[in-house]
Coordinates of N, CA, C and O in Angstrom, one line a residue:
X1 N 0.9 -1.2 0.0 CA 0.0 0.0 0.0 C 0.9 1.2 0.0 O 1.8 1.4 0.8
X2 N 0.6 2.2 -0.9 CA 1.5 3.4 -1.0 C 1.1 4.3 0.1 O 0.1 4.2 0.8
X3 N 2.0 5.3 0.3 CA 1.8 6.3 1.4 C 0.5 7.1 1.1 O -0.3 7.3 2.0
X4 N 0.2 7.4 -0.2 CA -1.1 8.1 -0.5 C -2.3 7.2 -0.2 O -3.3 7.7 0.3
X5 N -2.2 5.9 -0.5 CA -3.3 5.0 -0.2 C -3.5 4.9 1.3 O -4.7 4.9 1.8
X6 N -2.5 4.9 2.1 CA -2.6 4.9 3.6 C -3.3 6.1 4.1 O -4.1 6.1 5.0
X7 N -2.9 7.3 3.5 CA -3.6 8.5 3.9 C -5.1 8.5 3.6 O -5.9 9.0 4.4
X8 N -5.4 8.0 2.4 CA -6.8 7.9 2.1 C -7.6 7.0 3.0 O -8.7 7.3 3.5
X9 N -7.0 5.8 3.3 CA -7.6 4.9 4.2 C -7.7 5.4 5.6 O -8.8 5.3 6.2
X10 N -6.7 6.2 6.0 CA -6.8 6.8 7.4 C -7.9 7.8 7.4 O -8.7 7.9 8.4
X11 N -8.1 8.6 6.4 CA -9.2 9.6 6.3 C -10.5 8.9 6.3 O -11.5 9.4 7.0
X12 N -10.6 7.8 5.6 CA -11.9 7.1 5.5 C -12.2 6.5 6.9 O -13.4 6.6 7.4
X13 N -11.2 6.0 7.6 CA -11.4 5.5 9.0 C -11.8 6.6 9.9 O -12.7 6.5 10.8
X14 N -11.2 7.8 9.8 CA -11.5 8.9 10.7 C -12.9 9.3 10.6 O -13.5 9.8 11.5
X15 N -13.5 9.2 9.4 CA -14.9 9.6 9.2 C -15.9 8.5 9.4 O -17.1 8.7 9.3
X16 N -15.4 7.3 9.8 CA -16.3 6.1 10.0 C -17.1 6.3 11.3 O -16.6 6.8 12.3
X17 N -18.4 5.9 11.2 CA -19.3 6.0 12.4 C -18.8 5.3 13.6 O -18.9 5.8 14.7
X18 N -18.2 4.1 13.4 CA -17.7 3.3 14.5 C -16.6 4.0 15.2 O -16.5 3.9 16.5
X19 N -15.8 4.8 14.5 CA -14.7 5.5 15.2 C -15.3 6.7 16.0 O -14.9 6.8 17.2
X20 N -16.2 7.4 15.4 CA -16.9 8.5 16.1 C -17.6 8.0 17.4 O -17.5 8.6 18.5
X21 N -18.3 6.9 17.3 CA -19.0 6.3 18.4 C -18.1 5.9 19.5 O -18.3 6.1 20.7
X22 N -17.0 5.2 19.1 CA -16.0 4.8 20.1 C -15.3 5.9 20.8 O -15.1 5.9 22.0
X23 N -15.0 7.0 20.1 CA -14.4 8.2 20.7 C -15.3 8.8 21.7 O -15.0 9.1 22.8
X24 N -16.6 8.9 21.3 CA -17.6 9.6 22.2 C -17.8 8.7 23.4 O -17.9 9.3 24.5
X25 N -17.9 7.4 23.3 CA -18.1 6.5 24.5 C -16.8 6.7 25.4 O -17.0 6.6 26.6
X26 N -15.7 6.8 24.8 CA -14.5 6.9 25.6 C -14.4 8.2 26.4 O -13.8 8.3 27.5
X27 N -14.9 9.3 25.8 CA -14.9 10.6 26.4 C -16.0 10.8 27.4 O -15.9 11.7 28.3
X28 N -17.1 10.1 27.3 CA -18.2 10.4 28.1 C -17.9 10.5 29.6 O -18.4 11.4 30.3
X29 N -17.1 9.6 30.2 CA -16.9 9.7 31.7 C -16.2 11.0 32.1 O -16.2 11.3 33.2
X30 N -15.5 11.6 31.1 CA -14.7 12.8 31.5 C -15.4 14.1 31.2 O -15.0 15.2 31.7
X31 N -16.6 14.1 30.6 CA -17.3 15.3 30.3 C -17.8 15.9 31.6 O -18.3 15.2 32.5
X32 N -17.6 17.2 31.8 CA -17.9 17.9 33.0 C -16.9 17.8 34.1 O -17.0 18.5 35.1
X33 N -15.9 17.0 33.9 CA -14.8 16.8 34.9 C -13.5 17.5 34.5 O -12.7 17.8 35.4
X34 N -13.3 17.5 33.2 CA -12.0 18.1 32.7 C -12.4 19.2 31.7 O -13.4 19.3 31.1
X35 N -11.4 20.2 31.6 CA -11.7 21.3 30.6 C -11.9 20.8 29.2 O -11.4 19.8 28.8
X36 N -12.6 21.6 28.4 CA -12.8 21.3 27.0 C -11.5 21.1 26.2 O -11.5 20.3 25.3
X37 N -10.5 21.9 26.6 CA -9.2 21.7 25.9 C -8.6 20.3 26.1 O -8.1 19.7 25.1
X38 N -8.8 19.8 27.3 CA -8.3 18.5 27.6 C -9.1 17.4 26.8 O -8.6 16.5 26.3
X39 N -10.4 17.6 26.7 CA -11.3 16.7 26.0 C -10.9 16.7 24.5 O -10.8 15.6 23.9
X40 N -10.5 17.9 24.0 CA -10.1 17.9 22.6 C -8.8 17.2 22.4 O -8.6 16.4 21.4
X41 N -7.9 17.3 23.3 CA -6.6 16.5 23.2 C -6.8 15.0 23.4 O -6.2 14.2 22.6
X42 N -7.7 14.6 24.3 CA -8.1 13.2 24.4 C -8.7 12.7 23.2 O -8.4 11.6 22.7
X43 N -9.6 13.5 22.6 CA -10.3 13.1 21.4 C -9.3 12.8 20.3 O -9.3 11.8 19.6
X44 N -8.4 13.7 20.1 CA -7.3 13.5 19.1 C -6.5 12.3 19.3 O -6.2 11.5 18.4
X45 N -6.1 12.1 20.6 CA -5.2 11.0 20.9 C -5.9 9.6 20.7 O -5.4 8.7 20.1
X46 N -7.2 9.6 21.1 CA -7.9 8.3 20.9 C -8.2 8.0 19.4 O -8.0 6.9 19.0
X47 N -8.6 9.1 18.7 CA -8.8 8.9 17.3 C -7.5 8.5 16.5 O -7.5 7.6 15.7
X48 N -6.4 9.1 16.9 CA -5.1 8.8 16.3 C -4.8 7.3 16.5 O -4.3 6.6 15.6
X49 N -5.0 6.9 17.7 CA -4.6 5.5 18.1 C -5.5 4.5 17.3 O -5.1 3.5 16.8
X50 N -6.8 4.9 17.2 CA -7.7 4.0 16.4 C -7.4 3.9 15.0 O -7.5 2.8 14.4
X51 N -7.0 5.0 14.3 CA -6.8 4.9 12.9 C -5.3 4.7 12.4 O -5.1 4.5 11.3
X52 N -4.4 4.7 13.4 CA -3.0 4.5 13.0 C -2.4 3.2 13.6 O -1.5 2.6 13.0
X53 N -3.0 2.6 14.6 CA -2.5 1.4 15.2 C -2.9 0.2 14.3 O -4.1 0.1 14.0
X54 N -2.0 -0.6 13.8 CA -2.3 -1.7 12.9 C -3.4 -2.6 13.4 O -4.2 -3.2 12.7
X55 N -3.3 -2.9 14.7 CA -4.3 -3.8 15.3 C -5.7 -3.3 15.3 O -6.7 -3.9 14.9
X56 N -5.8 -2.0 15.7 CA -7.2 -1.4 15.7 C -7.7 -1.2 14.3 O -8.9 -1.3 14.0
X57 N -6.8 -0.8 13.4 CA -7.2 -0.6 12.0 C -7.7 -1.9 11.4 O -8.8 -1.9 10.8
X58 N -7.1 -3.1 11.7 CA -7.6 -4.4 11.2 C -9.0 -4.7 11.8 O -9.9 -5.1 11.1
X59 N -9.2 -4.4 13.1 CA -10.5 -4.6 13.7 C -11.6 -3.7 13.1 O -12.7 -4.1 12.8
X60 N -11.2 -2.4 12.9 CA -12.1 -1.5 12.3 C -12.5 -1.9 10.9 O -13.7 -1.8 10.5
X61 N -11.6 -2.4 10.1 CA -11.9 -2.8 8.8 C -12.9 -4.0 8.8 O -13.8 -4.1 8.0
X62 N -12.7 -4.9 9.8 CA -13.6 -6.0 9.9 C -15.0 -5.5 10.3 O -16.0 -6.0 9.7
X63 N -15.1 -4.6 11.2 CA -16.4 -4.1 11.6 C -17.1 -3.4 10.5 O -18.3 -3.5 10.3
X64 N -16.3 -2.6 9.7 CA -16.9 -1.9 8.6 C -17.3 -2.8 7.4 O -18.3 -2.6 6.7
X65 N -16.6 -3.9 7.3 CA -16.9 -4.9 6.2 C -18.1 -5.7 6.5 O -18.9 -6.1 5.6
X66 N -18.3 -6.0 7.8 CA -19.5 -6.8 8.2 C -20.2 -6.1 9.4 O -19.9 -6.4 10.5
X67 N -21.1 -5.2 9.1 CA -21.7 -4.5 10.2 C -22.6 -5.4 11.0 O -23.0 -6.5 10.6
X68 N -22.9 -4.9 12.2 CA -23.7 -5.7 13.2 C -25.1 -5.9 12.6 O -25.6 -5.0 11.9
X69 N -25.7 -7.1 12.8 CA -27.0 -7.3 12.3 C -28.0 -6.5 13.0 O -27.8 -6.0 14.1
X70 N -29.2 -6.3 12.3 CA -30.3 -5.5 12.9 C -30.9 -6.2 14.1 O -31.5 -5.6 15.0
X71 N -30.9 -7.5 14.0 CA -31.6 -8.3 15.1 C -30.7 -9.6 15.4 O -29.9 -10.0 14.5
X72 N -31.0 -10.2 16.5 CA -30.2 -11.4 16.8 C -30.9 -12.6 16.1 O -32.0 -12.6 15.7
X73 N -30.1 -13.7 16.0 CA -30.7 -14.9 15.4 C -29.6 -15.7 14.7 O -28.4 -15.3 14.7
X74 N -29.9 -16.8 14.1 CA -29.0 -17.6 13.4 C -28.7 -16.9 12.0 O -29.6 -16.4 11.4
X75 N -27.4 -17.0 11.6 CA -27.0 -16.4 10.3 C -26.4 -17.6 9.5 O -25.5 -18.3 9.9
X76 N -27.0 -17.8 8.3 CA -26.4 -18.9 7.5 C -25.0 -18.6 7.1 O -24.7 -17.4 6.8
X77 N -24.2 -19.6 7.1 CA -22.8 -19.5 6.7 C -22.7 -19.4 5.2 O -23.5 -20.0 4.5
X78 N -21.8 -18.6 4.7 CA -21.6 -18.4 3.2 C -21.3 -19.8 2.6 O -20.5 -20.5 3.1
X79 N -22.0 -20.1 1.5 CA -21.8 -21.3 0.8 C -22.5 -22.5 1.4 O -22.4 -23.6 0.8
X80 N -23.2 -22.3 2.5 CA -24.0 -23.5 3.1 C -25.3 -23.7 2.3 O -25.9 -22.8 1.8
X81 N -25.7 -24.9 2.1 CA -26.9 -25.2 1.4 C -28.1 -24.6 2.2 O -28.1 -24.6 3.4
X82 N -29.1 -24.2 1.4 CA -30.2 -23.5 2.0 C -31.1 -24.4 3.0 O -31.6 -23.9 3.9
X83 N -31.1 -25.7 2.6 CA -31.9 -26.6 3.5 C -31.1 -27.1 4.7 O -31.6 -27.9 5.4
X84 N -29.9 -26.7 4.8 CA -29.1 -27.1 6.0 C -28.4 -28.5 5.8 O -27.7 -29.0 6.7
X85 N -28.6 -29.1 4.6 CA -28.0 -30.4 4.4 C -26.8 -30.3 3.4 O -26.9 -29.5 2.4
X86 N -25.8 -31.0 3.6 CA -24.7 -31.0 2.7 C -24.7 -32.3 1.9 O -24.6 -33.4 2.5
X87 N -24.9 -32.2 0.6 CA -25.0 -33.5 -0.2 C -23.8 -34.3 -0.1 O -23.9 -35.5 -0.4
X88 N -22.6 -33.8 0.2 CA -21.4 -34.6 0.3 C -21.2 -35.3 1.6 O -20.3 -36.1 1.8
X89 N -22.1 -35.0 2.6 CA -22.0 -35.6 3.9 C -23.0 -36.8 4.0 O -24.0 -36.8 3.5
X90 N -22.6 -37.8 4.8 CA -23.5 -38.9 5.1 C -23.5 -39.1 6.6 O -22.6 -38.7 7.3
X91 N -24.5 -39.7 7.0 CA -24.6 -40.0 8.5 C -25.3 -39.0 9.3 O -26.3 -38.5 8.9
X92 N -24.7 -38.5 10.4 CA -25.3 -37.6 11.4 C -25.8 -36.3 10.9 O -25.6 -36.0 9.7
X93 N -26.4 -35.6 11.8 CA -27.0 -34.3 11.4 C -26.0 -33.1 11.5 O -26.4 -32.0 11.3
X94 N -24.8 -33.4 11.9 CA -23.8 -32.3 12.1 C -23.6 -31.6 10.8 O -23.8 -32.2 9.7
X95 N -23.1 -30.3 10.8 CA -22.8 -29.6 9.6 C -24.0 -29.0 9.0 O -24.2 -28.9 7.8
X96 N -24.9 -28.4 9.9 CA -26.1 -27.8 9.5 C -25.9 -26.5 8.7 O -26.9 -25.9 8.3
X97 N -24.7 -26.0 8.6 CA -24.5 -24.7 7.9 C -24.7 -23.5 8.7 O -24.8 -22.4 8.1
X98 N -24.9 -23.6 10.0 CA -25.0 -22.4 10.8 C -23.8 -22.1 11.6 O -23.3 -23.1 12.2
X99 N -23.4 -20.9 11.7 CA -22.2 -20.6 12.5 C -22.6 -20.8 13.9 O -23.7 -20.4 14.4
X100 N -21.7 -21.3 14.7 CA -21.9 -21.5 16.1 C -22.7 -22.7 16.5 O -23.0 -23.0 17.6
X101 N -23.1 -23.5 15.4 CA -23.9 -24.7 15.7 C -23.0 -25.8 16.2 O -21.8 -25.9 16.0

């Protein structure tokens, strides 16, 4: 990845909703306790860590690629047969095609 691509990716992450929500949740306990200037410094430090640290960047990319579902329940695994049966399997009922099964 070129330096220019990294800058574009960093800007995209900085504007991501998940980053904004994480920063706001992190700052919430300090509101009203510390001066606004300190909150601004904390905001910048937290955001920088989120968008520059390779580990947090990898997690953010995963979150952005597969957003949280609207409701809970079973999610079919990609490539699993719709009826839950694998024609290549014989015998028991395992392999129903649901993650976490």
